[in-house]
XYZ file of C-alpha atoms in Angstrom:
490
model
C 7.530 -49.373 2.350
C 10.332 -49.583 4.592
C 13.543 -47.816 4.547
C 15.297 -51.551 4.258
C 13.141 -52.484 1.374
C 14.277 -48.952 -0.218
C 17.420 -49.675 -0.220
C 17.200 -53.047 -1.312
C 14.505 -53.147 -3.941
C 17.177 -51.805 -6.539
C 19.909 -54.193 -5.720
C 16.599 -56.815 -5.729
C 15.428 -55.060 -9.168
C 18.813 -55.170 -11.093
C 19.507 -58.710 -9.632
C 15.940 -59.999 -11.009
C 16.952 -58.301 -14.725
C 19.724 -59.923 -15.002
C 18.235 -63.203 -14.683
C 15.356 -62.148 -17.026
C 17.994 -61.028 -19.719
C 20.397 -64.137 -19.385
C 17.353 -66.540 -19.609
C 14.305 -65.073 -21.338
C 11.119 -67.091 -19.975
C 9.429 -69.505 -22.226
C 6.532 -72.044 -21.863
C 9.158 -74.395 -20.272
C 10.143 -72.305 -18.068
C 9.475 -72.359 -14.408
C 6.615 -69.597 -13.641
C 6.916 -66.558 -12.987
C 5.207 -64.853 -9.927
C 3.568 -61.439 -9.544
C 6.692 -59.886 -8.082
C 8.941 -61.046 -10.868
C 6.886 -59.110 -13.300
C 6.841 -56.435 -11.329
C 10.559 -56.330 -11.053
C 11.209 -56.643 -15.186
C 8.140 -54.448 -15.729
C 10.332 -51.327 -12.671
C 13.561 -52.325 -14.929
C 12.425 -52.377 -18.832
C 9.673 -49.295 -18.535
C 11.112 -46.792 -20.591
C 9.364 -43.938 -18.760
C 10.692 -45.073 -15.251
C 14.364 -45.142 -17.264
C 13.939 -41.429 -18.052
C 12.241 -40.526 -14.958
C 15.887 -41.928 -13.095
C 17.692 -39.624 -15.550
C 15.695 -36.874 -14.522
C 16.554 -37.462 -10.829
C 20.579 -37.788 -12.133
C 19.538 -34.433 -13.804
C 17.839 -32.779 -10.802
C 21.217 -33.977 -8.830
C 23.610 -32.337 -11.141
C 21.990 -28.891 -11.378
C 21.474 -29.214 -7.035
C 25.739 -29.376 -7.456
C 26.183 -26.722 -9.595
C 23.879 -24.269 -7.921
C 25.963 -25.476 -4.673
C 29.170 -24.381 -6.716
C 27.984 -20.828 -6.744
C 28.852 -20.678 -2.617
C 32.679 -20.982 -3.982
C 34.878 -18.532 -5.361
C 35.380 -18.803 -9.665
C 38.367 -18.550 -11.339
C 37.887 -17.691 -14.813
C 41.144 -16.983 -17.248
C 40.511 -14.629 -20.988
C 43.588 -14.410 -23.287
C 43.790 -13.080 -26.656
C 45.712 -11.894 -29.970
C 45.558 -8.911 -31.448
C 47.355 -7.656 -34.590
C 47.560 -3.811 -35.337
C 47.701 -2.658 -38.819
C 50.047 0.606 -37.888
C 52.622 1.510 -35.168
C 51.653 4.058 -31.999
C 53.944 7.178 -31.694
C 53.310 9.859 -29.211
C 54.754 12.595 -31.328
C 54.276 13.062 -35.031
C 57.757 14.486 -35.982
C 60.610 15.462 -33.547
C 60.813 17.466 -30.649
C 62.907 20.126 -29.901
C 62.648 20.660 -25.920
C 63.834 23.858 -24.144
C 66.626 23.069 -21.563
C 67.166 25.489 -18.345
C 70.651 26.063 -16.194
C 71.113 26.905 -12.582
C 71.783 30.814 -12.377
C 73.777 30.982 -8.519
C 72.718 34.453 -7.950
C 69.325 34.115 -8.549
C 69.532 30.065 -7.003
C 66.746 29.122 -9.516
C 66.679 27.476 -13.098
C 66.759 29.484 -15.728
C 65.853 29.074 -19.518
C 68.745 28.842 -21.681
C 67.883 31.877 -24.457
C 69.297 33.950 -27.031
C 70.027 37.258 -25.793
C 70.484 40.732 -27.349
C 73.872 41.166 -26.535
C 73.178 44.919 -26.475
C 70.176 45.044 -24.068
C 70.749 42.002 -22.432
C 66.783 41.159 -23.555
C 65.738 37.386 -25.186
C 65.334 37.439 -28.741
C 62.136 36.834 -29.844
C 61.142 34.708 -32.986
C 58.442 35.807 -35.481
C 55.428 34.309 -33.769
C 56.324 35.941 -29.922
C 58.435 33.350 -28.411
C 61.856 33.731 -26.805
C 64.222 31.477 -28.667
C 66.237 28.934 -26.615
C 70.132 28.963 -27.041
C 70.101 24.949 -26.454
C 67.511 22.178 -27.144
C 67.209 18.647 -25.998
C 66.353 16.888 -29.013
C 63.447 14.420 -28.586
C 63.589 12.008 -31.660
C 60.302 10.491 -33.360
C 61.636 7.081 -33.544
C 61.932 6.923 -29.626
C 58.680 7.398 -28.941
C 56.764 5.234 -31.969
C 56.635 1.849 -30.075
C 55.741 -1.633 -31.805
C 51.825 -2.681 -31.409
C 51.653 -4.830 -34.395
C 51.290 -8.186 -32.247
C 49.935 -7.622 -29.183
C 48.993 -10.752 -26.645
C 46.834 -10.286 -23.655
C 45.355 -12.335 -20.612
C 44.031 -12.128 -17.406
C 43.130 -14.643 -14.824
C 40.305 -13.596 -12.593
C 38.731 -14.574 -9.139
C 35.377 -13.558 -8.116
C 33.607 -14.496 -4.876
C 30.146 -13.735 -4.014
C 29.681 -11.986 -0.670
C 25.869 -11.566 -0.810
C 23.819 -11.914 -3.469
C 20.260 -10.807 -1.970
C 19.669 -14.382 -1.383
C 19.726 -15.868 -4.635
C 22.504 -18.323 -4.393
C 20.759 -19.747 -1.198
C 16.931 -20.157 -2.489
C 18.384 -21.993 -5.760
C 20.384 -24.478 -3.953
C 16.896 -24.775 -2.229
C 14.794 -24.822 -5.275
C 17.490 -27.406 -7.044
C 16.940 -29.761 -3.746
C 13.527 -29.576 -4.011
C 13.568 -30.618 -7.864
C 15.560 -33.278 -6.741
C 12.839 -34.643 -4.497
C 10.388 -34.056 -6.764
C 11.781 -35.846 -9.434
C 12.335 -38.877 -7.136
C 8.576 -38.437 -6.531
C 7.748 -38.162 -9.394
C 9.729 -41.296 -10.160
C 8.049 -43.213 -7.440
C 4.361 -42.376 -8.727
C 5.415 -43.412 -12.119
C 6.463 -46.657 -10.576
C 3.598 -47.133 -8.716
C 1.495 -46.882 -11.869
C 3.544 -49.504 -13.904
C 3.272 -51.763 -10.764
C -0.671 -51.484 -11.078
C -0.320 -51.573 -15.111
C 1.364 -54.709 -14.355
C -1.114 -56.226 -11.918
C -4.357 -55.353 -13.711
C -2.234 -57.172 -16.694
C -1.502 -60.498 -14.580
C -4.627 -60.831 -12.836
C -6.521 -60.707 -16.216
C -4.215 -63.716 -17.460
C -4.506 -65.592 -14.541
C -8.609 -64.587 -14.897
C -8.812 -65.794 -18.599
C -7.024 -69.065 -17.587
C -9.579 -70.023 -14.837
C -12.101 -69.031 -17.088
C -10.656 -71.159 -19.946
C -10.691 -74.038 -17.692
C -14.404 -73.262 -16.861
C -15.438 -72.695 -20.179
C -13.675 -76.311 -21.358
C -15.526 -77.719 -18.305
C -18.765 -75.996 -19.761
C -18.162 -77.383 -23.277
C -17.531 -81.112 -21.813
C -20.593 -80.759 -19.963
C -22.650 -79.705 -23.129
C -20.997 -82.412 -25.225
C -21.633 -84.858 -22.736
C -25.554 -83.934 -22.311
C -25.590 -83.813 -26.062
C -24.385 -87.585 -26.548
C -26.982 -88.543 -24.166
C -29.921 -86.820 -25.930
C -28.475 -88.075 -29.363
C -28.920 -91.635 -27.476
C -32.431 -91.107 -26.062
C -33.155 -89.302 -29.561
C -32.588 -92.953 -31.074
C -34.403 -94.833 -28.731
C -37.499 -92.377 -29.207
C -37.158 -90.970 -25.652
C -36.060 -87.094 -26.610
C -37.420 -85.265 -29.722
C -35.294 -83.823 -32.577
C -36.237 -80.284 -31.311
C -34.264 -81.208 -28.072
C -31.303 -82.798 -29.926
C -30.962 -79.495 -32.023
C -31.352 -77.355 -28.615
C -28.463 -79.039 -27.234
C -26.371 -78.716 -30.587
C -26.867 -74.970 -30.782
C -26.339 -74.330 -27.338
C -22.789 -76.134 -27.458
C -21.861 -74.746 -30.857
C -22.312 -71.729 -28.989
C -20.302 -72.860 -26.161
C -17.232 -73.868 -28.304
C -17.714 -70.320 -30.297
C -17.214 -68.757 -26.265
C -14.003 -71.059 -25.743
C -12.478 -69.881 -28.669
C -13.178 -66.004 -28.023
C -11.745 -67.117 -24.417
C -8.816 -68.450 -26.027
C -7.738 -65.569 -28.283
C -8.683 -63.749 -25.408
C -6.162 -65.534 -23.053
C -3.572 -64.944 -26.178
C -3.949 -61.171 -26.277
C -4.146 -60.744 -22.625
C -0.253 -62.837 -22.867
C 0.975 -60.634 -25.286
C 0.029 -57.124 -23.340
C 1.589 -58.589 -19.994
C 4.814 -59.426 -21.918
C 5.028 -55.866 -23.350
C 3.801 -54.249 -19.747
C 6.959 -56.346 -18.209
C 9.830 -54.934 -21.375
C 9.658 -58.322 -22.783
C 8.710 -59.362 -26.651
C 5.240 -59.529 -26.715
C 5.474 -62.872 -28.684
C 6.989 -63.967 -25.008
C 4.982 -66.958 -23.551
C 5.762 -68.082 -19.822
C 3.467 -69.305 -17.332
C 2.116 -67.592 -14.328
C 2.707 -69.172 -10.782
C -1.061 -68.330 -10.195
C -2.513 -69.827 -13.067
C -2.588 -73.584 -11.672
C -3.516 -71.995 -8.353
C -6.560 -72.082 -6.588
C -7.407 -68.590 -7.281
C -10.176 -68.128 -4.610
C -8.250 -70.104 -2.315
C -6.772 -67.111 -0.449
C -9.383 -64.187 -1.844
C -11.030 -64.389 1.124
C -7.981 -63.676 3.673
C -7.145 -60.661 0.891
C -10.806 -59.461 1.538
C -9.961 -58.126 5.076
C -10.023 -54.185 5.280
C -8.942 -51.357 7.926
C -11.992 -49.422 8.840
C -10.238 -46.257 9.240
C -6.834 -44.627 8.151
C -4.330 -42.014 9.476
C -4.722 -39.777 6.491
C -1.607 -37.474 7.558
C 0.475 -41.050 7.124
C -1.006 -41.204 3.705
C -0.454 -37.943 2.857
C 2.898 -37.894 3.853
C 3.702 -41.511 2.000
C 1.691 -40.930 -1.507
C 4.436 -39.719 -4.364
C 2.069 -37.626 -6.098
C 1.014 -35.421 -2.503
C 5.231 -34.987 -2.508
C 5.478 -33.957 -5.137
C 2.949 -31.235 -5.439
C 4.339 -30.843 -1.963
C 7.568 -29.732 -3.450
C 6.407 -27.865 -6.639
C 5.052 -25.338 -3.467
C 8.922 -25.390 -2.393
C 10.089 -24.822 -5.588
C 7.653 -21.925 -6.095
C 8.754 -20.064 -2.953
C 12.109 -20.537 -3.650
C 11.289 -18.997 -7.063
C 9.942 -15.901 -5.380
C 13.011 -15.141 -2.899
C 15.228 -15.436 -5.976
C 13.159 -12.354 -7.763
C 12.661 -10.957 -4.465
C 17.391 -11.267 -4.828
C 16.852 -9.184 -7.907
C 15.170 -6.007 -5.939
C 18.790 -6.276 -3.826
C 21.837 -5.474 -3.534
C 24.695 -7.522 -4.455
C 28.641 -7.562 -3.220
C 31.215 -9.866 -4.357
C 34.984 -9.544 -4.225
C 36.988 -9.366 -7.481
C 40.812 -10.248 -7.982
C 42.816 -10.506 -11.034
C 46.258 -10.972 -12.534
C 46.552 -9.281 -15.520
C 49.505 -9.519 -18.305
C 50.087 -8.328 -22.165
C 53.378 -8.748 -24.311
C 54.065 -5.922 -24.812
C 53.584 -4.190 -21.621
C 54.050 -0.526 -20.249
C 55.416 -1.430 -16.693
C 58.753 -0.732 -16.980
C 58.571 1.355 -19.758
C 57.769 -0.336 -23.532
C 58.955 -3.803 -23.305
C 57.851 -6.714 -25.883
C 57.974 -9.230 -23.067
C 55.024 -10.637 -21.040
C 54.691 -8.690 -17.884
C 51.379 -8.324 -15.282
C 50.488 -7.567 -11.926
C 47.627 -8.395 -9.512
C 44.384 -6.330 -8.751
C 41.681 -6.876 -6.102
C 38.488 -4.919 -5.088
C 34.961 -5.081 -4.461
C 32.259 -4.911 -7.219
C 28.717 -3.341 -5.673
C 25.114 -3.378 -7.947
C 22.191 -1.484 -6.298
C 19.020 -1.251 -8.163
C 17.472 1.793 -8.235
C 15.210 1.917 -10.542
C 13.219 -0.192 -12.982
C 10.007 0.810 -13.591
C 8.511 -1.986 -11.707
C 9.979 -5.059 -13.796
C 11.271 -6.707 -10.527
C 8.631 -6.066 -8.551
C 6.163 -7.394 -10.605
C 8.271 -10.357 -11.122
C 8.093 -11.117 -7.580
C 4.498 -10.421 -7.062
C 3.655 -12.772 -10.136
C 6.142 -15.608 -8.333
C 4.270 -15.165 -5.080
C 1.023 -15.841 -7.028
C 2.456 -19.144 -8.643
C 2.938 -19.999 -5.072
C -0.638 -19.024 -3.349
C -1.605 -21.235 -6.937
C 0.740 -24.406 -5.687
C -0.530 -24.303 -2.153
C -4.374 -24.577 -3.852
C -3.750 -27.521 -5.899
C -1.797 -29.331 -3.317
C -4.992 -28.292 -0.834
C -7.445 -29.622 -3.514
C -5.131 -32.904 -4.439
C -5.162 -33.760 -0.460
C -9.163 -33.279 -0.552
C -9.292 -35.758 -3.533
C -7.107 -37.938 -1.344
C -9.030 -38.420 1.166
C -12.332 -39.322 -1.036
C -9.833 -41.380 -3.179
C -9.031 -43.550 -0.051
C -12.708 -43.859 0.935
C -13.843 -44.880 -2.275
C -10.970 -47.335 -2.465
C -11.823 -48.528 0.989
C -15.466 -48.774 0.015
C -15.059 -51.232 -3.162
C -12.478 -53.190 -1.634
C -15.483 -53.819 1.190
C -17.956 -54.610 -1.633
C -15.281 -56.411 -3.796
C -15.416 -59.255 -0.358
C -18.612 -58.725 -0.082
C -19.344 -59.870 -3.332
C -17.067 -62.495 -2.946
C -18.550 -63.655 -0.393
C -22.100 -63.667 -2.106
C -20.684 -65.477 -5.217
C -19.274 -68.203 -2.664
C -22.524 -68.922 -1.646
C -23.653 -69.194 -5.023
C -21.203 -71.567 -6.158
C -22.981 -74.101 -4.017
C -26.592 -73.453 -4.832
C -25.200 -73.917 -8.597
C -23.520 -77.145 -8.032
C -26.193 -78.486 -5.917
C -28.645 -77.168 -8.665
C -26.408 -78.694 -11.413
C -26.057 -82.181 -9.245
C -30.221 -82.419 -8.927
C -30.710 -81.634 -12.626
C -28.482 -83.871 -14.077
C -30.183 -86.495 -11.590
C -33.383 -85.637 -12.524
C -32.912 -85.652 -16.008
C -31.314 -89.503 -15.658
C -34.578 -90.505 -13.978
C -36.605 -88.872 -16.712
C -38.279 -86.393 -14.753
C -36.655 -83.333 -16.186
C -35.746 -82.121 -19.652
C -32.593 -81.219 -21.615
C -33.679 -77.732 -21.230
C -33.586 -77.502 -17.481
C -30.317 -79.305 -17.264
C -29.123 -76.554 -19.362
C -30.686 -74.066 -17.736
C -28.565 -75.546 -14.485
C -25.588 -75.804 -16.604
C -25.731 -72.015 -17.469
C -26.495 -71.083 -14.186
C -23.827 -73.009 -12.872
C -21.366 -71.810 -15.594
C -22.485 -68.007 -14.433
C -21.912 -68.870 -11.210
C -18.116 -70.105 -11.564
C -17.455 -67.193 -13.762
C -18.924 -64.919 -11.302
C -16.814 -66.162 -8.696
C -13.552 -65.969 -10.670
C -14.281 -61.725 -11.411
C -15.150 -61.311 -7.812
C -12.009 -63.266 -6.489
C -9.603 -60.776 -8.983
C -11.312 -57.937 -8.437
C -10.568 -58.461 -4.486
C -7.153 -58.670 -5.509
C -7.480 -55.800 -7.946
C -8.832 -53.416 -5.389
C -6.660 -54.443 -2.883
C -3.917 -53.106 -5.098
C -5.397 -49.957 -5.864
C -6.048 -49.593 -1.860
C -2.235 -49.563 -1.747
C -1.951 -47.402 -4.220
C -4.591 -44.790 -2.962
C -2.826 -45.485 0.689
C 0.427 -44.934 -0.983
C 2.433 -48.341 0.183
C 2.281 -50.034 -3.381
C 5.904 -48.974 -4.160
């Protein structure tokens, strides 16, 4: 398919659904072609609607693996309430205070002194006794923690990351594509759903026609041995011959019919419709071997590395081997180190800044944050070696599927050649029936042959026409599954 006919086939697909919903076809409606029930059937299939969400999907996770490139900002707050006060001391405090002694230039400890020796007075347990204290109250140090808020908004920016952040922005691209393959195959098999579905309608109708045909051509052979049965010319056994035979005939057209009905009913539900929806086919007043024979023509060889490269289902494998590589440089990240750079504004009410305050109050922070594994007793190395197996497994199948391919082609190549060829022989046969038919019916006028060979010519001539109808859809039939096989149905 072309890049053009990409782009417009969904403009052309949601153009041809509205129509369809604003007018739904009925047996007066003008008919419908192949390409029209294509177009409802890519719109209304319910598996091609969640196949597009998957794609959406794929595209949203490709954007936020693509957001990990970009510094975060992250903010945490909270509340906190404290059953019980914080004090630093648990009574008062008596502190020791010094003076400046000039000939000595130093501090010295204000103490009591034995006036006598001059010597500090000691108190029971060995200590001097200070003369003066700075009193230190309890109260001043017991600060107010009943409601404490905190916060802290925080940056982080990955510096390197062993690789990770790269090989999932490549493994979320490649889901991407493989979800629009995957998309694309699904498509393709709703467009051959869809075919198989019209060409058996269009099939049934001819062979309605013929069988009505067959039916009028018994009834009419059975009025004229009714007539030569009165005038003594045919027997009763010959009369009855002809009776059975076209009771049988009518008991085909109305298997045909209920046939034709059911056949109706699945093409309306292939295409999203009701299947109690009746519309008429643009093919079904058609010649339908008119143009079998220009369908019948066949390359004789194909550039298989074009195919390859066009069918949705090679893609996609194709991409599942992406997606498995990429899987195995992210646990190869895991053996490696990572660096990212951290910064943060912190801020609590109450705060300790400028001594206890119950205000907000914060300040900023920055640094570097560095993981090195060391040691794991082989978890991430096994990890990787069992991701680098999925991948040697991916490359396999997509080897094998591309071998199947190629004998898929062939054998699609092959019937499509014996589909025209068979065509072709049925063609031929269509004359030697009617021919046959034309000298029976003659012959039996003149009286020189019975009811049972014109019915023998009828038969053959019936067989003949039906033949012809398979063979001239099942050109058309395997020329659709050519495309598909060559991968330019969709």
């Amino acid at each position: 398919m072309s890049k053009l006919l990409k782009i417009t086939a969904p403009l052309l697909l949601a153009c041809t659904a509205s129509a369809v919903s604003a007018e739904m076809p009925g047996p007066e409606s003008a008919p419908v072609s192949l390409d029209s029930c294509r177009s409802m059937a890519l719109h209304n299939n319910k598996e091609l609607m969640i196949a597009r969400q998957n794609i959406r999907k794929a595209g949203y996770q490709h954007k936020e693996a693509f957001s990990a490139y970009l510094p975060a900002f992250d903010f945490a707050g909270g509340y906190m309430y404290n059953q019980r006060n914080i004090s630093i001391f648990d009574s008062d405090q008596l502190l020791p205070t010094k003076s400046f002694d000039p000939s000595k230039g130093t501090y010295e400890f204000n103490l009591v002194k034995n006036p006598e020796t001059g010597m500090p007075v000691m108190s029971p347990d060995g200590h001097p006794i200070p003369s003066t204290v700075a009193l230190i109250p309890k109260d001043a140090m017991t600060f107010d923690i009943h409601n404490v808020f905190f916060g802290a908004v925080t940056l982080t920016q990955p510096v390197f990351m062993g690789g990770k952040i790269v090989a999932m922005n490549k493994l979320t691209k490649a889901a991407e594509r493989l979800a629009q393959s995957m998309h694309t195959a699904g498509a393709e098999n709703v467009i051959y759903a869809v075919d198989a579905a019209y060409w058996q309608v269009v099939s049934l109708k001819a062979k309605h026609e013929l069988a009505t045909s067959y039916v009028n051509l018994l009834d009419s052979l059975s009025r004229n041995v009714h007539l030569m049965l009165d005038e003594g010319i045919a027997t009763r056994a010959d009369a009855l011959n002809v009776d059975v035979k076209l009771n049988s005939a009518q008991v085909d057209l109305v298997k045909v019919e209920n046939g034709l009905t059911l056949s109706r009913m699945l093409l309306a539900q292939t295409c999203g419709l009701p299947v109690n929806a009746v519309f008429p086919l643009a093919d079904e007043d058609t010649d339908l071997c008119e143009k079998a024979g220009e369908e019948s023509i066949t390359a004789t060889t194909y550039n298989m590395a074009d195919v390859y490269s066009r069918r949705p289902d090679l893609r996609a494998l194709d991409e599942a081997v992406e997606i498995a590589r990429q899987q195995k440089n992210v646990a190869r990240a895991s053996m490696m180190p990572n660096l990212a750079l951290v910064g943060a504004y912190s801020f609590s009410n109450p705060n300790m800044f400028d001594g206890f305050k119950k205000r907000f109050s914060g300040a900023f922070s920055v640094g570097a944050m560095l993981t090195i594994p060391i040691w794991h007793w082989g978890g991430n190395y096994n990890k990787y070696k069992a991701a680098e197996s999925d991948e040697i497994s991916r490359r396999l199948q997509l080897d094998n599927a591309r071998e199947l391919v190629d004998l898929q082609v062939n054998q699609a190549s092959f019937k499509t050649k014996e589909a025209a060829k068979t065509y072709d022989m049925t063609t031929a046969n269509i004359r030697k029936a009617d021919e046959n038919l034309r000298t029976a019916r003659l012959a039996f006028r003149e009286g020189m042959a019975t009811a049972d060979n014109v019915m023998e010519a009828q038969t053959a001539w019936l067989k003949a026409h039906s033949e012809q109808i398979d063979a001239a859809i099942d050109v058309r039939l395997c020329r659709t599954y050519l495309s598909k096989a060559l991968g330019t149905l969709y």
